[in-house]
mmCIF file of C-alpha atoms in Angstrom:
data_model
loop_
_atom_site.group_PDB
_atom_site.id
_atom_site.type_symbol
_atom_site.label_atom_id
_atom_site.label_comp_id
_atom_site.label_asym_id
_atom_site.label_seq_id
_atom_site.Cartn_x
_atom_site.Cartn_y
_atom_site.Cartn_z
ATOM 1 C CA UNK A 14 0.000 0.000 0.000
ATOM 2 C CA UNK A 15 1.749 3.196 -0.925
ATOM 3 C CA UNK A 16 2.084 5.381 1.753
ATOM 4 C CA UNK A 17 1.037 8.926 1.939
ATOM 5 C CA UNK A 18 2.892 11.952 0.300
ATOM 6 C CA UNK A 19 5.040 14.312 2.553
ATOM 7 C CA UNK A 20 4.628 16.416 -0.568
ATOM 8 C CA UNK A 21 2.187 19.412 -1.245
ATOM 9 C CA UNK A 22 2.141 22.055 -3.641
ATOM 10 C CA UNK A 23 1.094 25.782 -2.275
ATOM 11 C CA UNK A 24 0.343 28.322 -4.892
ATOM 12 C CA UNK A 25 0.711 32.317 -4.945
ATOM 13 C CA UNK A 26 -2.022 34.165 -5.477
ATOM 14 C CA UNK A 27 -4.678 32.177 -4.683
ATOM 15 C CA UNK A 28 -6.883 33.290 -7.912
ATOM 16 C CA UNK A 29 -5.354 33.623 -10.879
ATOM 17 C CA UNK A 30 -5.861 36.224 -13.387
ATOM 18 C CA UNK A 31 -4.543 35.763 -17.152
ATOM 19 C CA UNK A 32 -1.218 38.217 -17.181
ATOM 20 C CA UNK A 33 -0.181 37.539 -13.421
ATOM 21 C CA UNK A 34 2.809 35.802 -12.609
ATOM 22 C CA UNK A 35 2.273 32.515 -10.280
ATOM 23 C CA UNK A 36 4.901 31.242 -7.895
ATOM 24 C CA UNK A 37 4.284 26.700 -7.234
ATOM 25 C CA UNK A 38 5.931 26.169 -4.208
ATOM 26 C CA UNK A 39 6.890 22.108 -3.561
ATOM 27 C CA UNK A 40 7.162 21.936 0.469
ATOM 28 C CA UNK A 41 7.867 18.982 2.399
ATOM 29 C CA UNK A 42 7.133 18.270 6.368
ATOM 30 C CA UNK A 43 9.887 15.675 6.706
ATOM 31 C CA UNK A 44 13.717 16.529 6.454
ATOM 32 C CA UNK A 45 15.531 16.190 3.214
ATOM 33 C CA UNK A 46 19.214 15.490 2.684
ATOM 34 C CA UNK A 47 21.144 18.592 1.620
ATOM 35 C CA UNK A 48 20.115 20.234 -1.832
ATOM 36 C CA UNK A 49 17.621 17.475 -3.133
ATOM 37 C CA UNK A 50 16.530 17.748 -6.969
ATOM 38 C CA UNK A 51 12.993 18.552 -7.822
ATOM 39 C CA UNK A 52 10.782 17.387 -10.385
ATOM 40 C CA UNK A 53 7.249 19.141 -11.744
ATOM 41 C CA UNK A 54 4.806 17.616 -13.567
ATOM 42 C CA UNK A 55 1.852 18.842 -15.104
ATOM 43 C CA UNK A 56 -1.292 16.543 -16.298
ATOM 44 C CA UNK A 57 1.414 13.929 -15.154
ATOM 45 C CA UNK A 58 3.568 14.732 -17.848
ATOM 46 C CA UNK A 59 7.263 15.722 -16.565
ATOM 47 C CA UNK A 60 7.847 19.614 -17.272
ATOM 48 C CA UNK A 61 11.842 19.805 -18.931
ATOM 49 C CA UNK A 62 11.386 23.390 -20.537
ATOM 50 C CA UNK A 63 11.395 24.900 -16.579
ATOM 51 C CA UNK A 64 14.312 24.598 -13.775
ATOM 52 C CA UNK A 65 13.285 21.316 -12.456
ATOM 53 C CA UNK A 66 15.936 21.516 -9.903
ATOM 54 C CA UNK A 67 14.090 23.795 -7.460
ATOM 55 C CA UNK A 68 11.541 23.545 -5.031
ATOM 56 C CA UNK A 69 10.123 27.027 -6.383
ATOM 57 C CA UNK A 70 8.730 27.640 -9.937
ATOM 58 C CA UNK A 71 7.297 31.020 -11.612
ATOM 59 C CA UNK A 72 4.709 30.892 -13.862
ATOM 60 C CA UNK A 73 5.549 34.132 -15.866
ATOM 61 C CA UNK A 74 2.488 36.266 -17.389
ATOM 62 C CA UNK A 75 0.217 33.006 -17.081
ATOM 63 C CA UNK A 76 -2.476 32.546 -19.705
ATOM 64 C CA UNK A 77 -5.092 30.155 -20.756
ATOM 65 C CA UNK A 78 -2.433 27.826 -21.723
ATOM 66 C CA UNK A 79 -0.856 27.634 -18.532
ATOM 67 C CA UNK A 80 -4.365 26.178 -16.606
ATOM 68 C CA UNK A 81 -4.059 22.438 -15.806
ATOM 69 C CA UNK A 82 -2.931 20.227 -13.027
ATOM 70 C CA UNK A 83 1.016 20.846 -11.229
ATOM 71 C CA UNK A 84 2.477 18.240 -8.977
ATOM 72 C CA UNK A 85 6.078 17.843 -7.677
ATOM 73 C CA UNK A 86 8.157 14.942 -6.422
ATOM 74 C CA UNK A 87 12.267 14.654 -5.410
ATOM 75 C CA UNK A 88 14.253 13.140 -7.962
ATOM 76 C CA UNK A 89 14.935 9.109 -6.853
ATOM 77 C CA UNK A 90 11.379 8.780 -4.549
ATOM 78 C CA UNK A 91 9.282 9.759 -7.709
ATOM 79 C CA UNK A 92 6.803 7.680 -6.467
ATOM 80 C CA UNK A 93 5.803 10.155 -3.332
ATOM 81 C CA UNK A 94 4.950 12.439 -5.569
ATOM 82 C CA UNK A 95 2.930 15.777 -4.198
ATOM 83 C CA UNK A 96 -0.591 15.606 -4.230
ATOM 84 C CA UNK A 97 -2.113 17.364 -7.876
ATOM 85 C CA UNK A 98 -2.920 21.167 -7.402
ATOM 86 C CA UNK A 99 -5.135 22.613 -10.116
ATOM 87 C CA UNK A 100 -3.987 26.184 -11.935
ATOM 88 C CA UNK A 101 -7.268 27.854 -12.902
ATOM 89 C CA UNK A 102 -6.188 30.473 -14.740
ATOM 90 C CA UNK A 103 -9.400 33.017 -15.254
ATOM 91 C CA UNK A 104 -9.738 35.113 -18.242
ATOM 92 C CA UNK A 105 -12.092 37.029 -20.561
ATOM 93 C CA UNK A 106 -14.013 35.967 -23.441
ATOM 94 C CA UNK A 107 -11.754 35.066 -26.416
ATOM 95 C CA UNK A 108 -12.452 33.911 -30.015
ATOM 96 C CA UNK A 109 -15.615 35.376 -29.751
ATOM 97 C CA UNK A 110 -17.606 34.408 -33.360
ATOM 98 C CA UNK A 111 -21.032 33.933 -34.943
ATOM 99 C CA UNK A 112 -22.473 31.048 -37.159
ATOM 100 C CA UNK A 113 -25.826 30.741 -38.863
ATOM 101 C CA UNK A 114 -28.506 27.864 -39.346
ATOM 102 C CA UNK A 115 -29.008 26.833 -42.074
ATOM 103 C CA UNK A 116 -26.541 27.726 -43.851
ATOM 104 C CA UNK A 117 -27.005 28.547 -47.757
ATOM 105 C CA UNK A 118 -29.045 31.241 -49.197
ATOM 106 C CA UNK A 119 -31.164 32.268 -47.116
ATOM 107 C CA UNK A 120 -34.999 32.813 -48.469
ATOM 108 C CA UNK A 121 -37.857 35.476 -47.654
ATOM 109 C CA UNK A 122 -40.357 34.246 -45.429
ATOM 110 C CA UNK A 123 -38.205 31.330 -43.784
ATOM 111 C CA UNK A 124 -36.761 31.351 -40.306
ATOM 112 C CA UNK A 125 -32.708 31.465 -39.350
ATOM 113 C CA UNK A 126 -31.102 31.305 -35.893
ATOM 114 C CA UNK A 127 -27.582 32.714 -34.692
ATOM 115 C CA UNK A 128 -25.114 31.490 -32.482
ATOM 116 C CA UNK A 129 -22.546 32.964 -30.458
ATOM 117 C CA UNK A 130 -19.436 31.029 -29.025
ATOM 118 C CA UNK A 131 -16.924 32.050 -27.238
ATOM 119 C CA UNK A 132 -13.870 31.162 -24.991
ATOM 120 C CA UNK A 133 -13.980 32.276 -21.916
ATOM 121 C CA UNK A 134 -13.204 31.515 -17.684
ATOM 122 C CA UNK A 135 -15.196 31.563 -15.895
ATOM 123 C CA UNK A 136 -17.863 30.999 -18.764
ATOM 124 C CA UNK A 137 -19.471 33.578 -20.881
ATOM 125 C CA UNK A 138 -22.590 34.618 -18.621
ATOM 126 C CA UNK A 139 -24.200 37.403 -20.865
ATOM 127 C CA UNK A 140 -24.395 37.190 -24.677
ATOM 128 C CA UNK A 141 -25.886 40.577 -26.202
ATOM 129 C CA UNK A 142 -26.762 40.790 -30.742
ATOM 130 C CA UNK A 143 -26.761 43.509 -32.540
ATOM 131 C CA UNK A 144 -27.148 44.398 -36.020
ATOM 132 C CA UNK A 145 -24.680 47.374 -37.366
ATOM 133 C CA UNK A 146 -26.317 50.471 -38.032
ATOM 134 C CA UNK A 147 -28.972 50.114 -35.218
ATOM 135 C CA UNK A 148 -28.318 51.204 -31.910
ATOM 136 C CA UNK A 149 -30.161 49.454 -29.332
ATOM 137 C CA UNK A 150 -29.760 45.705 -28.665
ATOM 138 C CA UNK A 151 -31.675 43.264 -31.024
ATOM 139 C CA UNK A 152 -31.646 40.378 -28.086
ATOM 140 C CA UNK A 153 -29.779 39.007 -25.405
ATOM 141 C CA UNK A 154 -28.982 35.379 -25.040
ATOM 142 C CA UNK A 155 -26.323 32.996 -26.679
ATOM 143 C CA UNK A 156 -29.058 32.179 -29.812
ATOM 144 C CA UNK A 157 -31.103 34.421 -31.574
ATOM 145 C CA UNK A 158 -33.892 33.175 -33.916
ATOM 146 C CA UNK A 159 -35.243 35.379 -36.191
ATOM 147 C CA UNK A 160 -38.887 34.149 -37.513
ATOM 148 C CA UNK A 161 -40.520 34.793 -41.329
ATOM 149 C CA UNK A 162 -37.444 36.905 -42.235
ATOM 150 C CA UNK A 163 -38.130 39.902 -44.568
ATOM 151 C CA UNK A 164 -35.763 42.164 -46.874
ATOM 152 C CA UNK A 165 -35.706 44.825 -44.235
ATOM 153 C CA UNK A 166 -33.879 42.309 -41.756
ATOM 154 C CA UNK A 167 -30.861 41.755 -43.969
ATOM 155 C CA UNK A 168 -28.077 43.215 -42.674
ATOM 156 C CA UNK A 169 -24.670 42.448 -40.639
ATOM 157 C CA UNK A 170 -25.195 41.161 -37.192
ATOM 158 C CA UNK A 171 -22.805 40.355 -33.940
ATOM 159 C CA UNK A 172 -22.476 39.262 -30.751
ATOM 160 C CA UNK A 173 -21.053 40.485 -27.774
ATOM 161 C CA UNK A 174 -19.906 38.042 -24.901
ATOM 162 C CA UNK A 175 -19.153 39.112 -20.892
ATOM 163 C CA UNK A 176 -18.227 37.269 -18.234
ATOM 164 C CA UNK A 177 -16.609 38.819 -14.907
ATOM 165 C CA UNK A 178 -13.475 39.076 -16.464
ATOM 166 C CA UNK A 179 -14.226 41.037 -19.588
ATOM 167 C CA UNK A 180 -16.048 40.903 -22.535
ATOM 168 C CA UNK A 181 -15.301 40.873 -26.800
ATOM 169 C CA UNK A 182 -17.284 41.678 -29.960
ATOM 170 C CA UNK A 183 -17.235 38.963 -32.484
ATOM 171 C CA UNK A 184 -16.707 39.806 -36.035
ATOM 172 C CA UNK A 185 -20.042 41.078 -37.927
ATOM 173 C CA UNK A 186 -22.003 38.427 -40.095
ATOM 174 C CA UNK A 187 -23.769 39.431 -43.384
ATOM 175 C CA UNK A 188 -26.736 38.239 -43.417
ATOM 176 C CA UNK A 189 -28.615 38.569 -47.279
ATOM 177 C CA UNK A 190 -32.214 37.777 -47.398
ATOM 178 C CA UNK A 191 -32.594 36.426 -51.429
ATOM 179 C CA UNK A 192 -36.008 38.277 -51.620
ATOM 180 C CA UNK A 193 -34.401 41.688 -51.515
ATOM 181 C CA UNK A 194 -31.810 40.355 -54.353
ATOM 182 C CA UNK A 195 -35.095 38.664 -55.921
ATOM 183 C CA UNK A 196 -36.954 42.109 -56.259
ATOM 184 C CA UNK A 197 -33.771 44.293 -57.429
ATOM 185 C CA UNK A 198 -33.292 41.540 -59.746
ATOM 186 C CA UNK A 199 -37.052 41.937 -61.381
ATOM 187 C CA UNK A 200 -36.909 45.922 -61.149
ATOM 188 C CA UNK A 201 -33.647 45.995 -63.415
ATOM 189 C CA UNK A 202 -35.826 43.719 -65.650
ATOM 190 C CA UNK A 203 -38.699 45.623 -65.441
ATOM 191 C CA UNK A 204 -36.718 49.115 -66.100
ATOM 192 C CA UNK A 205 -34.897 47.634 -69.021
ATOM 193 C CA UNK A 206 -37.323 46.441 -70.702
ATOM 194 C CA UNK A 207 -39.505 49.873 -70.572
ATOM 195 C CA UNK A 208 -35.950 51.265 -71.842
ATOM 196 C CA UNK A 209 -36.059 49.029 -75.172
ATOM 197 C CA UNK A 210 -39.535 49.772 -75.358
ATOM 198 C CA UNK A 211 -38.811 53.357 -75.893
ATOM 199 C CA UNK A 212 -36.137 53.160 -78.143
ATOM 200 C CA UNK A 213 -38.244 51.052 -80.520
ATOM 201 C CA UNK A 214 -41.129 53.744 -79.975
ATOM 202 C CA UNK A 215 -38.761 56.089 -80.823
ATOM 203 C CA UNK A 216 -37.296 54.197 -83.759
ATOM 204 C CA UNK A 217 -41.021 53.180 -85.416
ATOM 205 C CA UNK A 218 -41.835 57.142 -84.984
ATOM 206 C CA UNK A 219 -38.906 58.169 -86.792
ATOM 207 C CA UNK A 220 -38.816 55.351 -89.610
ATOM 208 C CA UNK A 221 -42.794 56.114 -90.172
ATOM 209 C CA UNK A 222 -42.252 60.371 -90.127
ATOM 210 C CA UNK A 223 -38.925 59.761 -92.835
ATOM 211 C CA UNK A 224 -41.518 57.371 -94.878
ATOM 212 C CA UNK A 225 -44.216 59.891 -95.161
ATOM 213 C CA UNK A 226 -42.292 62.475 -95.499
ATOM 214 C CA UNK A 227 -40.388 60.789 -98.740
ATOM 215 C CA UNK A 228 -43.813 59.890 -100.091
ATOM 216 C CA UNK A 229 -45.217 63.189 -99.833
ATOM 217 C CA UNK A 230 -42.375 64.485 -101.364
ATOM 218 C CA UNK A 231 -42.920 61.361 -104.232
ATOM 219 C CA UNK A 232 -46.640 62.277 -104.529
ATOM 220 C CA UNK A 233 -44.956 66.023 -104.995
ATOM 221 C CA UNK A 234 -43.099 65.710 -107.799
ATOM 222 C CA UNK A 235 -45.240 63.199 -109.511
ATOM 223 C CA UNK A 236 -47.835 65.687 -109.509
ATOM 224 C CA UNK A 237 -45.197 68.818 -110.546
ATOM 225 C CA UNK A 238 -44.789 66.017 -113.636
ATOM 226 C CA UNK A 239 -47.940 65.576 -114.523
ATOM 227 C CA UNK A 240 -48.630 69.114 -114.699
ATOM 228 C CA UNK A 241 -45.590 69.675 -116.355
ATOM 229 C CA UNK A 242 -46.862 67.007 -118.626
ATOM 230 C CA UNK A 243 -50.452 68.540 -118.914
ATOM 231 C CA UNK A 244 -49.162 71.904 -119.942
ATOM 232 C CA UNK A 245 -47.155 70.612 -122.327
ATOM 233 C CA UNK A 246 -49.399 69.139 -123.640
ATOM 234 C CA UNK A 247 -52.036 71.803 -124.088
ATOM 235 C CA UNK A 248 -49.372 74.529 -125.663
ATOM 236 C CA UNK A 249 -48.406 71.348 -128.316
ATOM 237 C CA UNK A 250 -52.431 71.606 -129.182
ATOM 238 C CA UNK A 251 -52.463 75.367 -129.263
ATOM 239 C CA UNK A 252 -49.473 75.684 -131.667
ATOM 240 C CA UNK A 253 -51.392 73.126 -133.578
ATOM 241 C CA UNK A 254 -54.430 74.497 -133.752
ATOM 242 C CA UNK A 255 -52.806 77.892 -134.708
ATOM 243 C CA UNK A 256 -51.021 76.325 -137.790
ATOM 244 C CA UNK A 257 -53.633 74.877 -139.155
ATOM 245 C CA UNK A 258 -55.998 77.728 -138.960
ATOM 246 C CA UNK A 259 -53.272 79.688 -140.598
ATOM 247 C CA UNK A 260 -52.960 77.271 -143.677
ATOM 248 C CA UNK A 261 -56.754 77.414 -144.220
ATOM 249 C CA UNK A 262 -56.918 81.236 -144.088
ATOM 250 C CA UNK A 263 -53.522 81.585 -146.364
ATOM 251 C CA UNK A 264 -55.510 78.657 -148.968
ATOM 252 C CA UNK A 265 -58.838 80.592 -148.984
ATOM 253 C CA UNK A 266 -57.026 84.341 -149.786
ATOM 254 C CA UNK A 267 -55.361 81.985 -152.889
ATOM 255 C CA UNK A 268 -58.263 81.245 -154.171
ATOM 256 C CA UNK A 269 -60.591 84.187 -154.122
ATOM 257 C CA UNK A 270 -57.983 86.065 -155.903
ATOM 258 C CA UNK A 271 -57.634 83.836 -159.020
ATOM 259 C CA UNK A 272 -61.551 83.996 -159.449
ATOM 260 C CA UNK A 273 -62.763 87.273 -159.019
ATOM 261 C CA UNK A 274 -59.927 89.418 -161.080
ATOM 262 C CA UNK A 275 -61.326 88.840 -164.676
ATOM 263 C CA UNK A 276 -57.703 90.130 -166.107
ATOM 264 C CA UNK A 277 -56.289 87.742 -165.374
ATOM 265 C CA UNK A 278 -58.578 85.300 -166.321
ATOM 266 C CA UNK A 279 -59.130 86.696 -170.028
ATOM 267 C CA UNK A 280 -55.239 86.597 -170.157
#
């Protein structure tokens, strides 16, 4: 049966605070013989990176990576090693960060819930979410659920996380309801197509006004050349007309001269 340990660890300060400096003290109650070598463990796992060789060890600017179990023991009785003495190092929240569920696109009228984690000791105790550009709290609590989501609710959203040590912001989350995208989608539609609509308007208005006007101006001259036409026409009739009443007047003069001068017609 093994006997029990002469060994104990004391620690100083009592409560430990990330960025403190610790002092493990190995005592003994029974004698040892002159300058004995010491040997620390912690989570029963022998500590070489430290002096080893003294009863004392410093714990230098401790942090989260320092908590865990320290026991001691003099080199050749390793088995009467000191009772374990826990290091609870206490610290503020760390890696603070927000997920969403589900995940994926995220559609309008559906329901999504946030989640804040963070690292902290003693644990987080007060979660707080906001959403950027709104300055009161949207909820408290390490989830928030938001229920038949709308457009008006996308936005980017955080959490903060206390505990009586601190407290940290986690980095903002986008969140992009696809409605909103959806409807900005169909307006650009929309606005296009009323665009194309009146540039082909516009088009058909001035194709129709340069047709019209080129067959009024058509109808205009073919009527210029008809009249043209016309005219010429009736002056060709007149100059006719003239001659030939001139040759019938010129015949008739012949002919009454040759049979009413009797001179001429004894000669």
């Amino acid at each position: 049966m093994r006997s029990t340990s002469v060994l104990q660890v004391e620690m100083t300060p009592a409560t430990v605070t990330e960025g403190q400096n610790v002092t493990l003290t190995c005592i003994t109650s029974c004698p040892l013989t002159d300058n004995p070598t010491y040997i620390w463990y912690k989570n029963r796992q022998r500590l070489n990176n430290r002096n080893t060789s003294s009863n004392i060890q410093i714990l230098k600017l401790v942090s989260s990576e320092d908590r865990g179990r320290y026991s001691c023991a003099v080199e050749g009785h390793e088995d009467f090693s000191s009772p374990e003495h826990t290091v609870n190092v206490q610290y503020g929240p760390k890696n603070t960060a927000v997920s969403v569920s589900p995940s994926g696109e995220i559609m309008e009228g559906s329901s999504l819930t946030l989640f804040c984690t963070s690292d902290a000791n003693p644990p987080v105790d007060k979660y707080t979410w906001y959403k950027k550009t709104v300055t009161s709290p949207k909820a408290s609590g390490q989830r928030y659920s938001i229920t038949n989501i709308r457009s008006e609710d996308s936005g980017e959203y955080y959490c903060e996380a206390e505990n009586g040590r601190g407290s940290m912001n986690s980095t903002a989350l986008m969140i992009t309801v696809a409605g909103e995208k959806i409807l900005f989608i169909t307006a650009s539609v929309g606005i296009t197509v009323v665009v194309l609509l009146i540039i082909l308007c516009l088009s058909g208005f001035i194709w129709f006004r340069k047709r019209s006007s080129k067959s009024t101006s058509e109808t205009k001259d073919k009527a210029d050349d008809g009249l043209k036409d016309s005219m010429y026409v009736n002056l060709s009739s007149r100059i006719m007309r003239s001659s030939t009443a001139q040759t019938k007047t010129t015949d008739t003069v012949d002919d009454g001269h040759g049979d009413s001068n009797p001179i001429y017609n004894n000669l």
